[in-house]
CSV table of C-alpha atoms in Angstrom, one decimal:
chain,number,residue,atom,x,y,z
A,178,MET,CA,18.6,-101.4,160.1
A,179,PHE,CA,19.1,-97.7,160.3
A,180,ILE,CA,22.5,-98.1,158.2
A,181,LEU,CA,20.9,-100.1,155.5
A,182,THR,CA,18.0,-97.6,155.3
A,183,ARG,CA,20.3,-94.8,154.7
A,184,PHE,CA,22.2,-97.0,152.1
A,185,ALA,CA,19.2,-97.9,150.1
A,186,THR,CA,18.1,-94.1,150.1
A,187,MET,CA,21.3,-93.2,148.3
A,188,VAL,CA,21.1,-96.2,145.8
A,189,LEU,CA,17.5,-95.4,145.1
A,190,SER,CA,18.2,-91.6,144.4
A,191,PHE,CA,21.0,-92.3,142.1
A,192,LEU,CA,18.8,-94.6,140.1
A,193,THR,CA,15.9,-92.2,140.1
A,194,LEU,CA,18.0,-89.2,139.3
A,195,PHE,CA,20.1,-90.7,136.6
A,196,TYR,CA,18.0,-93.1,134.7
A,197,SER,CA,14.3,-92.4,135.2
A,198,ILE,CA,14.0,-88.7,134.7
A,199,ASP,CA,15.0,-87.6,131.3
A,200,ASN,CA,13.8,-83.9,131.4
A,201,ILE,CA,16.2,-82.4,134.2
A,202,SER,CA,19.6,-80.9,133.1
A,203,GLN,CA,22.8,-82.6,134.1
A,204,THR,CA,23.8,-80.0,136.5
A,205,LYS,CA,20.3,-80.1,138.5
A,206,ARG,CA,21.1,-84.1,138.7
A,207,VAL,CA,24.3,-83.6,140.2
A,208,LEU,CA,23.2,-80.8,142.5
A,209,MET,CA,20.2,-82.9,143.6
A,210,LEU,CA,22.3,-86.1,144.1
A,211,SER,CA,24.9,-84.2,146.2
A,212,MET,CA,22.3,-82.7,148.5
A,213,VAL,CA,20.6,-86.2,148.9
A,214,PHE,CA,24.2,-87.8,149.7
A,215,GLY,CA,25.3,-84.9,151.6
A,216,LEU,CA,22.1,-85.4,154.1
A,217,GLN,CA,22.4,-89.1,154.2
A,218,GLY,CA,26.2,-89.0,155.0
A,219,TYR,CA,25.3,-86.3,157.9
A,220,LEU,CA,22.6,-88.9,159.1
A,221,PHE,CA,24.8,-91.7,158.7
A,222,PHE,CA,27.9,-89.7,160.8
A,223,ASP,CA,25.3,-88.5,163.4
A,224,PHE,CA,24.1,-92.0,164.0
A,225,ILE,CA,27.5,-93.5,164.5
A,226,SER,CA,28.8,-90.9,166.6
A,227,SER,CA,25.9,-91.3,169.1
A,228,VAL,CA,26.6,-95.0,169.3
A,229,LEU,CA,29.9,-94.5,169.8
A,230,ARG,CA,29.3,-92.0,172.6
A,231,SER,CA,26.8,-94.1,174.2
A,232,LYS,CA,29.3,-97.0,174.6
A,233,ARG,CA,31.9,-94.8,175.9
A,234,GLU,CA,29.6,-93.6,178.5
A,235,SER,CA,28.5,-97.1,179.4
A,236,SER,CA,31.9,-98.4,179.8
A,237,THR,CA,32.8,-95.3,182.0
A,238,GLU,CA,29.7,-96.1,184.3
A,239,GLU,CA,30.8,-99.7,184.5
A,240,ARG,CA,34.5,-98.8,185.4
A,241,ALA,CA,32.9,-96.2,188.2
A,242,LYS,CA,30.7,-99.3,189.3
A,243,VAL,CA,33.6,-101.7,189.5
A,244,THR,CA,35.7,-99.0,191.4
A,245,VAL,CA,33.1,-98.5,193.8
A,246,SER,CA,32.6,-102.0,194.5
A,247,THR,CA,36.1,-102.5,195.4
A,248,ASN,CA,36.5,-99.8,197.6
A,249,LYS,CA,33.2,-101.0,199.6
A,250,THR,CA,35.1,-104.7,199.8
A,251,GLU,CA,38.1,-103.0,201.2
A,252,LYS,CA,36.4,-101.2,204.0
A,253,PRO,CA,35.3,-104.5,205.9
A,254,LYS,CA,38.8,-105.5,206.0
A,255,LYS,CA,39.9,-102.3,207.5
A,256,GLN,CA,37.1,-102.5,210.1
A,257,LYS,CA,37.7,-106.0,211.0
A,258,LYS,CA,39.2,-106.3,214.6
A,259,LYS,CA,42.2,-108.2,215.3
A,260,GLU,CA,41.9,-111.8,216.6
A,261,SER,CA,43.8,-112.6,219.6
A,262,ASP,CA,45.5,-115.7,220.7
A,263,LEU,CA,43.8,-115.5,224.2
A,264,PRO,CA,40.8,-117.4,225.2
A,265,GLU,CA,37.6,-115.8,225.3
A,266,ALA,CA,37.7,-115.1,229.0
A,267,ASP,CA,41.1,-113.4,229.0
A,268,GLN,CA,40.1,-111.3,225.8
A,269,ASN,CA,37.2,-109.7,227.6
A,270,SER,CA,39.5,-109.0,230.8
A,271,ALA,CA,42.2,-107.5,228.5
A,272,GLN,CA,39.7,-105.2,226.8
A,273,SER,CA,38.5,-103.9,230.2
A,274,SER,CA,41.9,-103.3,231.8
A,275,PRO,CA,45.4,-102.7,230.1
A,276,LYS,CA,47.4,-103.9,233.1
A,277,ALA,CA,45.7,-107.5,232.5
A,278,THR,CA,47.1,-107.7,229.1
A,279,THR,CA,50.7,-106.8,230.1
A,280,ASN,CA,50.5,-109.5,232.9
A,281,VAL,CA,49.1,-112.2,230.6
A,282,ASN,CA,52.0,-111.3,228.1
A,283,ASN,CA,54.7,-111.6,230.6
A,284,VAL,CA,53.2,-114.9,232.0
A,285,ARG,CA,53.2,-116.4,228.4
A,286,LYS,CA,56.9,-115.1,227.9
A,287,ALA,CA,57.8,-116.6,231.2
A,288,LYS,CA,56.3,-120.2,230.0
A,289,VAL,CA,57.7,-120.2,226.7
A,290,LYS,CA,61.4,-119.6,228.2
């Protein structure tokens, strides 16, 4: 809508200054038209720049959110404890004493051989 309004303003100023007003000299018409076109061009450029800037900022924020969410999902994987092959009762005894772990491993190796 903003762009359409700027274009319509430029067309109306051109039609008004070149066809409707007869008592203004040619140099004044050109000067007035250049001022109107310059102002409308500046407003148009400023509008496009702000739209592009806001899109860049929103895409940067989305990328930051994605990287933060991927970092959050990696943390639970690192904190996850290793599951053991031992039954629950042996796992509890293995955590309480380091000697129990070595004895259980030795027994298993002996059974496998």
